[in-house]
Short mmCIF file of N, CA and C in Angstrom, two decimals:
data_model
loop_
_atom_site.label_atom_id
_atom_site.label_comp_id
_atom_site.label_asym_id
_atom_site.label_seq_id
_atom_site.Cartn_x
_atom_site.Cartn_y
_atom_site.Cartn_z
N UNK A 622 22.95 23.35 -23.78
CA UNK A 622 24.52 23.59 -23.93
C UNK A 622 25.14 23.06 -25.23
N UNK A 623 25.86 24.24 -25.35
CA UNK A 623 26.52 24.09 -26.89
C UNK A 623 27.73 22.86 -27.02
N UNK A 624 28.17 22.55 -28.19
CA UNK A 624 29.12 21.45 -28.48
C UNK A 624 30.41 22.01 -27.85
N UNK A 625 31.24 21.13 -27.15
CA UNK A 625 32.44 21.39 -26.91
C UNK A 625 33.23 21.90 -28.02
N UNK A 626 34.59 22.46 -27.14
CA UNK A 626 35.34 23.25 -28.46
C UNK A 626 36.70 22.08 -28.56
N UNK A 627 36.07 21.34 -27.67
CA UNK A 627 37.64 20.26 -27.66
C UNK A 627 36.77 18.95 -27.17
N UNK A 628 37.37 17.93 -28.43
CA UNK A 628 37.04 16.48 -28.14
C UNK A 628 38.31 15.69 -28.23
N UNK A 629 38.22 14.20 -28.01
CA UNK A 629 39.46 13.40 -28.02
C UNK A 629 39.34 12.57 -29.04
N UNK A 630 40.44 12.01 -29.88
CA UNK A 630 40.25 11.29 -30.79
C UNK A 630 41.09 10.03 -29.96
N UNK A 631 40.50 8.83 -30.15
CA UNK A 631 40.93 7.74 -28.97
C UNK A 631 41.25 6.30 -30.40
N UNK A 632 42.36 6.11 -30.66
CA UNK A 632 42.47 5.17 -31.28
C UNK A 632 42.46 3.87 -30.37
N UNK A 633 41.39 3.05 -30.52
CA UNK A 633 41.20 1.52 -29.76
C UNK A 633 41.32 0.20 -31.05
N UNK A 634 41.88 -0.94 -30.58
CA UNK A 634 41.58 -1.85 -31.70
C UNK A 634 40.36 -2.23 -31.50
N UNK A 635 39.51 -3.13 -32.91
CA UNK A 635 38.14 -2.84 -33.22
C UNK A 635 37.45 -3.89 -32.09
N UNK A 636 37.93 -4.76 -31.34
CA UNK A 636 37.49 -5.60 -30.25
C UNK A 636 37.01 -4.58 -28.80
N UNK A 637 38.24 -3.73 -28.81
CA UNK A 637 37.48 -2.98 -27.88
C UNK A 637 36.66 -1.74 -28.26
N UNK A 638 36.72 -1.20 -29.16
CA UNK A 638 35.57 -0.47 -29.49
C UNK A 638 34.28 -1.14 -29.82
N UNK A 639 33.98 -1.98 -30.03
CA UNK A 639 33.02 -2.75 -29.89
C UNK A 639 32.91 -3.05 -28.70
N UNK A 640 33.32 -3.65 -27.65
CA UNK A 640 32.88 -3.52 -26.14
C UNK A 640 32.87 -2.31 -25.29
N UNK A 641 33.49 -0.92 -25.64
CA UNK A 641 33.26 -0.22 -25.30
C UNK A 641 31.43 0.55 -25.71
N UNK A 642 31.28 0.06 -26.78
CA UNK A 642 30.36 0.79 -27.29
C UNK A 642 28.85 -0.04 -26.95
N UNK A 643 29.30 -1.31 -26.82
CA UNK A 643 28.17 -2.50 -25.86
C UNK A 643 28.06 -1.99 -24.66
N UNK A 644 28.90 -1.17 -24.20
CA UNK A 644 29.32 -1.01 -22.45
C UNK A 644 29.46 -2.19 -21.79
N UNK A 645 30.49 -3.09 -22.31
CA UNK A 645 30.83 -4.11 -21.59
C UNK A 645 32.33 -3.96 -20.83
N UNK A 646 32.92 -2.76 -21.48
CA UNK A 646 34.05 -2.19 -21.03
C UNK A 646 33.97 -0.83 -21.14
N UNK A 647 33.75 -0.42 -19.76
CA UNK A 647 33.56 0.75 -19.20
C UNK A 647 34.54 2.04 -18.76
N UNK A 648 35.99 0.91 -19.00
CA UNK A 648 37.48 1.93 -18.55
C UNK A 648 38.30 1.73 -19.77
N UNK A 649 38.86 2.60 -20.32
CA UNK A 649 40.07 2.62 -21.50
C UNK A 649 41.21 3.04 -20.74
N UNK A 650 42.49 1.96 -20.78
CA UNK A 650 43.53 2.76 -20.48
C UNK A 650 44.98 2.67 -21.13
N UNK A 651 45.53 3.95 -20.78
CA UNK A 651 46.81 4.47 -21.57
C UNK A 651 48.10 4.29 -20.42
N UNK A 652 49.31 4.37 -21.18
CA UNK A 652 50.21 3.94 -20.70
C UNK A 652 50.75 5.56 -19.93
N UNK A 653 50.10 6.43 -20.44
CA UNK A 653 51.00 7.89 -20.22
C UNK A 653 49.47 8.46 -19.74
N UNK A 654 50.00 9.89 -19.05
CA UNK A 654 48.70 10.45 -18.13
C UNK A 654 48.13 11.45 -19.27
N UNK A 655 46.67 11.20 -18.84
CA UNK A 655 45.65 11.79 -19.92
C UNK A 655 44.70 12.59 -18.89
N UNK A 656 45.00 14.00 -19.39
CA UNK A 656 44.48 14.98 -18.72
C UNK A 656 43.48 15.73 -19.55
N UNK A 657 42.02 14.96 -18.94
CA UNK A 657 40.82 15.72 -20.19
C UNK A 657 39.32 15.60 -18.69
N UNK A 658 38.80 16.86 -19.02
CA UNK A 658 38.03 17.40 -17.93
C UNK A 658 36.49 16.31 -18.23
N UNK A 659 35.79 15.73 -17.48
CA UNK A 659 34.95 14.72 -17.27
C UNK A 659 33.68 15.62 -18.01
N UNK A 660 32.92 14.66 -18.86
CA UNK A 660 32.12 15.07 -19.99
C UNK A 660 33.18 15.62 -21.32
N UNK A 661 33.93 15.44 -21.64
CA UNK A 661 34.93 15.71 -22.82
C UNK A 661 34.24 14.47 -23.63
N UNK A 662 34.06 15.05 -24.75
CA UNK A 662 33.51 14.03 -25.72
C UNK A 662 34.74 12.85 -26.43
N UNK A 663 34.68 11.17 -26.57
CA UNK A 663 35.77 10.70 -27.19
C UNK A 663 35.34 10.13 -28.57
N UNK A 664 35.84 10.61 -29.15
CA UNK A 664 35.42 9.86 -30.67
C UNK A 664 36.48 7.86 -30.69
N UNK A 665 35.94 7.48 -31.23
CA UNK A 665 35.81 6.11 -31.28
C UNK A 665 36.77 5.80 -32.63
N UNK A 666 38.08 5.51 -32.80
CA UNK A 666 38.57 5.27 -33.56
C UNK A 666 38.99 3.76 -34.19
N UNK A 667 38.66 2.98 -34.60
CA UNK A 667 38.38 1.50 -34.68
C UNK A 667 39.87 1.22 -35.75
N UNK A 668 41.02 0.77 -35.18
CA UNK A 668 42.39 0.65 -36.03
C UNK A 668 41.91 -0.47 -37.29
N UNK A 669 42.46 -0.72 -37.59
CA UNK A 669 43.23 -1.89 -38.57
C UNK A 669 42.06 -3.29 -37.97
N UNK A 670 41.68 -3.65 -38.83
CA UNK A 670 41.18 -3.57 -40.39
C UNK A 670 40.07 -2.73 -40.26
N UNK A 671 39.40 -2.35 -39.58
CA UNK A 671 38.62 -1.57 -39.38
C UNK A 671 38.50 0.13 -40.45
N UNK A 672 39.34 0.47 -39.64
CA UNK A 672 39.74 2.23 -40.04
C UNK A 672 38.69 2.67 -40.41
N UNK A 673 37.68 2.85 -39.51
CA UNK A 673 36.98 4.36 -39.03
C UNK A 673 36.64 4.45 -37.80
N UNK A 674 35.75 5.76 -38.07
CA UNK A 674 35.08 5.97 -36.69
C UNK A 674 34.02 5.80 -36.65
N UNK A 675 33.97 4.42 -35.49
CA UNK A 675 33.05 3.75 -35.15
C UNK A 675 31.61 4.18 -34.48
N UNK A 676 31.66 5.27 -33.67
CA UNK A 676 31.24 5.32 -32.17
C UNK A 676 31.68 6.65 -31.37
N UNK A 677 31.03 7.15 -30.35
CA UNK A 677 32.02 7.92 -29.38
C UNK A 677 31.63 7.57 -28.15
N UNK A 678 31.74 8.68 -26.73
CA UNK A 678 31.58 7.99 -25.87
C UNK A 678 31.90 9.48 -24.32
N UNK A 679 31.52 9.35 -23.51
CA UNK A 679 32.09 10.49 -23.01
C UNK A 679 33.19 9.99 -21.44
N UNK A 680 33.68 11.03 -21.52
CA UNK A 680 34.82 10.86 -19.97
C UNK A 680 34.14 10.81 -18.75
N UNK A 681 33.84 9.96 -17.91
CA UNK A 681 33.21 10.43 -16.60
C UNK A 681 34.10 10.68 -15.44
N UNK A 682 35.48 10.45 -15.97
CA UNK A 682 36.34 10.43 -14.97
C UNK A 682 37.76 9.84 -15.45
N UNK A 683 38.82 10.45 -15.12
CA UNK A 683 40.14 9.57 -15.28
C UNK A 683 40.72 9.27 -13.98
N UNK A 684 41.36 8.35 -13.75
CA UNK A 684 42.02 7.90 -12.78
C UNK A 684 43.69 7.81 -13.42
N UNK A 685 44.69 8.80 -12.75
CA UNK A 685 45.99 8.61 -13.28
C UNK A 685 46.55 8.38 -12.16
N UNK A 686 47.40 6.94 -12.12
CA UNK A 686 48.29 6.35 -11.19
C UNK A 686 49.11 5.23 -11.59
N UNK A 687 49.83 4.44 -10.76
CA UNK A 687 50.78 3.55 -11.32
C UNK A 687 49.69 2.83 -11.67
N UNK A 688 50.40 1.81 -12.85
CA UNK A 688 49.60 0.48 -13.15
C UNK A 688 49.36 -0.40 -12.45
N UNK A 689 49.87 -0.56 -11.27
CA UNK A 689 49.42 -1.50 -10.16
C UNK A 689 47.66 -0.99 -9.57
N UNK A 690 47.97 0.45 -9.34
CA UNK A 690 47.05 1.26 -8.88
C UNK A 690 45.68 0.91 -10.07
N UNK A 691 46.06 1.34 -11.25
CA UNK A 691 45.22 1.66 -12.05
C UNK A 691 43.78 0.37 -12.15
N UNK A 692 44.86 -0.92 -12.60
CA UNK A 692 44.35 -2.00 -12.20
C UNK A 692 43.84 -2.60 -11.18
N UNK A 693 43.71 -2.36 -9.96
CA UNK A 693 43.55 -2.74 -8.71
C UNK A 693 41.84 -1.75 -8.58
N UNK A 694 41.96 -0.74 -9.00
CA UNK A 694 40.51 -0.18 -9.08
C UNK A 694 39.72 -0.45 -10.48
N UNK A 695 40.18 -0.99 -11.28
CA UNK A 695 39.43 -1.24 -12.83
C UNK A 695 39.21 -2.74 -13.12
N UNK A 696 39.55 -3.46 -12.33
CA UNK A 696 40.07 -4.65 -13.20
C UNK A 696 38.85 -5.36 -13.76
N UNK A 697 37.67 -4.99 -13.27
CA UNK A 697 36.54 -5.92 -14.07
C UNK A 697 35.74 -4.75 -15.00
N UNK A 698 37.03 -3.74 -15.26
CA UNK A 698 36.10 -3.08 -16.13
C UNK A 698 36.95 -2.76 -17.94
N UNK A 699 38.24 -3.03 -17.29
CA UNK A 699 38.78 -2.93 -18.72
C UNK A 699 38.85 -3.72 -19.74
N UNK A 700 38.33 -5.05 -19.46
CA UNK A 700 37.84 -5.67 -20.96
C UNK A 700 38.95 -6.58 -21.23
N UNK A 701 40.21 -6.49 -20.62
CA UNK A 701 41.01 -7.49 -20.85
C UNK A 701 41.80 -8.10 -19.59
N UNK A 702 42.72 -9.34 -20.00
CA UNK A 702 43.15 -10.28 -18.98
C UNK A 702 44.31 -9.40 -17.74
N UNK A 703 44.49 -10.07 -17.03
CA UNK A 703 45.77 -9.20 -16.22
C UNK A 703 47.07 -9.18 -16.88
N UNK A 704 47.12 -10.62 -17.51
CA UNK A 704 48.30 -10.96 -18.66
C UNK A 704 48.08 -9.78 -19.51
N UNK A 705 47.18 -9.21 -20.39
CA UNK A 705 47.59 -8.60 -21.11
C UNK A 705 47.78 -7.38 -20.84
N UNK A 706 47.02 -7.15 -19.55
CA UNK A 706 47.13 -5.38 -19.06
C UNK A 706 49.11 -5.21 -18.59
N UNK A 707 49.29 -6.52 -18.01
CA UNK A 707 50.54 -6.21 -17.63
C UNK A 707 51.76 -6.22 -18.99
N UNK A 708 51.69 -6.75 -19.91
CA UNK A 708 52.08 -6.84 -21.47
C UNK A 708 52.20 -5.15 -21.60
N UNK A 709 51.08 -4.92 -21.63
CA UNK A 709 50.88 -3.14 -21.95
C UNK A 709 51.19 -2.62 -21.55
N UNK A 710 51.45 -2.24 -20.07
CA UNK A 710 51.98 -2.09 -19.27
C UNK A 710 53.23 -2.11 -18.88
N UNK A 711 53.83 -2.90 -19.43
CA UNK A 711 55.53 -3.00 -18.93
C UNK A 711 56.31 -1.82 -19.20
N UNK A 712 57.04 -1.63 -18.41
CA UNK A 712 58.30 -0.05 -18.30
C UNK A 712 57.55 0.71 -18.37
N UNK A 713 55.61 0.90 -17.55
CA UNK A 713 55.33 2.18 -17.80
C UNK A 713 55.39 2.69 -16.13
N UNK A 714 55.84 3.85 -15.72
CA UNK A 714 56.01 4.15 -14.82
C UNK A 714 54.52 4.88 -14.21
N UNK A 715 53.29 5.28 -14.96
CA UNK A 715 52.07 5.57 -14.59
C UNK A 715 51.09 5.06 -15.74
N UNK A 716 50.30 5.03 -15.40
CA UNK A 716 49.32 4.63 -16.00
C UNK A 716 47.66 5.57 -16.07
N UNK A 717 46.68 5.85 -17.13
CA UNK A 717 45.59 6.44 -16.96
C UNK A 717 44.16 5.52 -17.01
N UNK A 718 42.95 5.83 -16.33
CA UNK A 718 42.18 4.83 -17.23
C UNK A 718 41.13 5.72 -16.73
N UNK A 719 40.60 5.71 -18.34
CA UNK A 719 39.81 6.31 -18.85
C UNK A 719 38.53 5.90 -18.52
N UNK A 720 37.46 6.69 -17.42
CA UNK A 720 36.08 5.59 -17.12
C UNK A 720 35.08 6.30 -18.50
N UNK A 721 34.58 5.75 -19.42
CA UNK A 721 33.74 6.23 -20.36
C UNK A 721 32.25 6.01 -20.29
N UNK A 722 31.37 6.64 -20.44
CA UNK A 722 29.87 6.36 -20.43
C UNK A 722 29.12 7.09 -21.56
N UNK A 723 27.98 6.62 -21.50
CA UNK A 723 27.00 7.38 -22.84
C UNK A 723 27.31 6.91 -23.89
N UNK A 724 27.63 5.56 -24.08
CA UNK A 724 28.37 5.24 -25.56
C UNK A 724 27.14 5.41 -27.16
N UNK A 725 27.62 6.14 -27.87
CA UNK A 725 26.88 6.36 -29.01
C UNK A 725 27.50 5.54 -30.00
N UNK A 726 27.42 4.38 -30.53
CA UNK A 726 27.56 3.68 -31.76
C UNK A 726 27.24 4.25 -33.31
N UNK A 727 27.67 4.59 -34.00
CA UNK A 727 27.30 5.37 -34.92
C UNK A 727 26.78 4.13 -36.16
N UNK A 728 25.29 4.63 -36.69
CA UNK A 728 25.03 3.68 -37.61
C UNK A 728 25.84 3.44 -38.71
N UNK A 729 26.45 4.41 -39.41
CA UNK A 729 27.33 3.94 -40.79
C UNK A 729 29.17 4.11 -39.39
N UNK A 730 29.93 3.93 -40.09
CA UNK A 730 31.13 3.94 -39.05
C UNK A 730 31.90 5.15 -40.52
N UNK A 731 32.52 6.32 -40.45
CA UNK A 731 33.26 7.16 -40.67
C UNK A 731 34.53 6.47 -41.39
N UNK A 732 34.58 5.95 -42.55
CA UNK A 732 36.19 5.08 -42.97
C UNK A 732 37.23 6.00 -43.13
N UNK A 733 38.39 5.93 -42.76
CA UNK A 733 39.38 6.81 -42.72
C UNK A 733 39.68 7.63 -44.46
N UNK A 734 39.18 6.72 -45.28
CA UNK A 734 39.08 7.31 -46.80
C UNK A 734 38.15 8.71 -46.51
N UNK A 735 37.26 8.51 -46.07
CA UNK A 735 36.46 9.67 -45.38
C UNK A 735 36.95 10.65 -44.70
N UNK A 736 37.65 10.36 -44.10
CA UNK A 736 37.98 11.03 -43.28
C UNK A 736 39.66 12.06 -43.99
N UNK A 737 39.66 11.39 -44.86
CA UNK A 737 41.30 11.90 -45.64
C UNK A 737 40.82 13.08 -46.24
N UNK A 738 39.72 12.43 -46.87
CA UNK A 738 39.14 13.24 -48.37
C UNK A 738 38.55 15.43 -47.45
N UNK A 739 38.49 15.07 -46.19
CA UNK A 739 37.39 16.35 -45.84
C UNK A 739 39.13 17.22 -45.36
N UNK A 740 40.23 17.24 -45.64
CA UNK A 740 41.63 17.47 -45.02
C UNK A 740 42.44 16.03 -44.57
N UNK A 741 43.28 16.59 -43.98
CA UNK A 741 44.69 15.71 -43.39
C UNK A 741 43.69 15.06 -42.27
N UNK A 742 44.22 14.10 -42.54
CA UNK A 742 43.60 13.16 -41.52
C UNK A 742 44.41 12.26 -40.80
N UNK A 743 45.40 11.71 -39.61
CA UNK A 743 46.31 10.65 -38.99
C UNK A 743 45.58 10.26 -38.13
N UNK A 744 45.27 9.01 -38.21
CA UNK A 744 45.16 8.94 -36.74
C UNK A 744 46.13 8.70 -35.40
N UNK A 745 45.77 8.71 -34.54
CA UNK A 745 46.77 8.99 -33.73
C UNK A 745 47.06 7.74 -32.97
N UNK A 746 48.68 7.03 -32.35
CA UNK A 746 48.77 5.93 -31.96
C UNK A 746 47.88 5.52 -30.63
N UNK A 747 47.78 6.86 -30.32
CA UNK A 747 47.00 6.73 -28.40
C UNK A 747 46.03 7.51 -28.50
N UNK A 748 46.45 8.81 -28.40
CA UNK A 748 44.97 9.45 -28.60
C UNK A 748 45.26 10.78 -29.11
N UNK A 749 44.54 11.54 -28.62
CA UNK A 749 45.09 13.36 -29.11
C UNK A 749 43.85 13.93 -29.70
N UNK A 750 43.86 15.40 -29.10
CA UNK A 750 42.59 16.06 -29.08
C UNK A 750 42.31 16.72 -30.01
N UNK A 751 41.32 16.90 -30.18
CA UNK A 751 40.49 17.05 -31.61
C UNK A 751 40.13 18.65 -30.96
N UNK A 752 40.03 19.87 -32.30
CA UNK A 752 39.61 21.60 -31.79
C UNK A 752 38.48 21.14 -32.65
N UNK A 753 37.97 22.26 -32.19
CA UNK A 753 35.90 22.93 -32.56
C UNK A 753 36.43 22.99 -34.59
N UNK A 754 37.66 23.20 -35.09
CA UNK A 754 38.11 23.06 -36.81
C UNK A 754 37.86 21.49 -36.82
N UNK A 755 38.58 21.12 -36.03
CA UNK A 755 39.10 19.47 -35.92
C UNK A 755 37.55 18.78 -36.17
N UNK A 756 37.09 19.41 -35.40
CA UNK A 756 35.06 18.42 -35.39
C UNK A 756 34.21 19.09 -36.44
N UNK A 757 34.48 20.00 -37.23
CA UNK A 757 33.53 20.75 -37.87
C UNK A 757 33.89 19.71 -39.19
N UNK A 758 35.65 19.41 -39.27
CA UNK A 758 35.76 18.53 -40.62
C UNK A 758 35.48 16.92 -40.61
N UNK A 759 35.40 16.53 -39.07
CA UNK A 759 34.78 15.32 -39.14
C UNK A 759 33.76 15.36 -39.55
N UNK A 760 32.93 16.16 -38.88
CA UNK A 760 31.25 15.93 -39.29
C UNK A 760 30.71 16.14 -40.61
N UNK A 761 31.86 16.69 -41.81
CA UNK A 761 31.45 16.95 -43.22
C UNK A 761 32.82 15.41 -43.72
N UNK A 762 32.93 14.61 -42.86
CA UNK A 762 33.80 13.59 -44.07
C UNK A 762 33.30 12.52 -44.60
N UNK A 763 31.99 12.18 -44.59
CA UNK A 763 30.72 11.54 -45.23
C UNK A 763 29.51 11.75 -45.65
N UNK A 764 28.71 11.61 -46.53
CA UNK A 764 27.37 12.03 -46.35
C UNK A 764 26.41 11.16 -45.24
N UNK A 765 25.91 12.14 -45.02
CA UNK A 765 25.30 11.73 -44.11
C UNK A 765 25.81 11.81 -42.43
N UNK A 766 27.30 11.89 -42.79
CA UNK A 766 27.76 11.65 -40.87
C UNK A 766 28.08 13.17 -40.51
N UNK A 767 27.77 14.39 -40.82
CA UNK A 767 27.40 15.28 -40.25
C UNK A 767 26.69 15.34 -39.05
N UNK A 768 25.27 14.85 -40.11
CA UNK A 768 24.15 14.63 -38.97
C UNK A 768 24.14 13.98 -37.88
N UNK A 769 24.58 12.74 -37.80
CA UNK A 769 25.35 11.86 -37.36
C UNK A 769 26.13 12.64 -35.80
N UNK A 770 27.29 12.56 -36.37
CA UNK A 770 27.94 13.29 -35.79
C UNK A 770 27.23 14.23 -34.47
N UNK A 771 26.64 15.54 -35.27
CA UNK A 771 26.39 16.45 -34.27
C UNK A 771 25.67 16.10 -33.77
N UNK A 772 24.38 15.12 -34.09
CA UNK A 772 23.46 14.59 -32.81
C UNK A 772 23.82 13.61 -32.20
N UNK A 773 25.49 13.26 -31.98
CA UNK A 773 25.95 12.50 -31.09
C UNK A 773 26.21 13.40 -29.99
N UNK A 774 26.88 14.71 -30.40
CA UNK A 774 27.58 15.18 -29.96
C UNK A 774 26.43 16.22 -28.88
N UNK A 775 25.36 16.85 -29.31
CA UNK A 775 24.40 17.07 -28.85
C UNK A 775 23.56 16.26 -27.84
N UNK A 776 23.95 14.87 -27.68
CA UNK A 776 23.54 14.18 -26.96
C UNK A 776 24.56 13.77 -25.76
N UNK A 777 25.33 13.79 -26.04
CA UNK A 777 26.42 13.38 -25.38
C UNK A 777 26.82 14.86 -24.27
N UNK A 778 26.84 15.98 -24.85
CA UNK A 778 27.03 17.35 -24.00
C UNK A 778 25.27 17.43 -23.12
N UNK A 779 24.31 17.13 -23.48
CA UNK A 779 23.13 17.58 -22.87
C UNK A 779 22.90 16.40 -21.90
N UNK A 780 23.31 14.67 -21.92
CA UNK A 780 23.12 14.14 -20.94
C UNK A 780 23.76 14.26 -19.78
#
């Protein structure tokens, strides 16, 4: 199978990136509707103080529903307390639960400085989609990163 033409870049707090990559957090929640097909690669950008691409995973499925329904279906997989969830979802009419699978931790995180050297790079507040051209830029962002990222993408699309 070939490398996909589109992937997702997801900004997460470092503690959540660590939990996703360890497999202890298998559902990431968002306050807005997320529409991506199963199998979509997800690059994990760990926010401050890390400020780097730290790994990737693949979308297994997405549930879009009310915040209450998303919590009920995923409370054991989201890696946060009910209070944290309610605070985050306060005022949201809908929520998305992204079930993630096949996490891959990068041996060397790709720092934001290297990402910016390869072209204009701005981490999203929540998430954004990467085109094939964006993916090519990411793979040349740091010495050795191209091989690691390409291998991880191949692993995700063939698994």
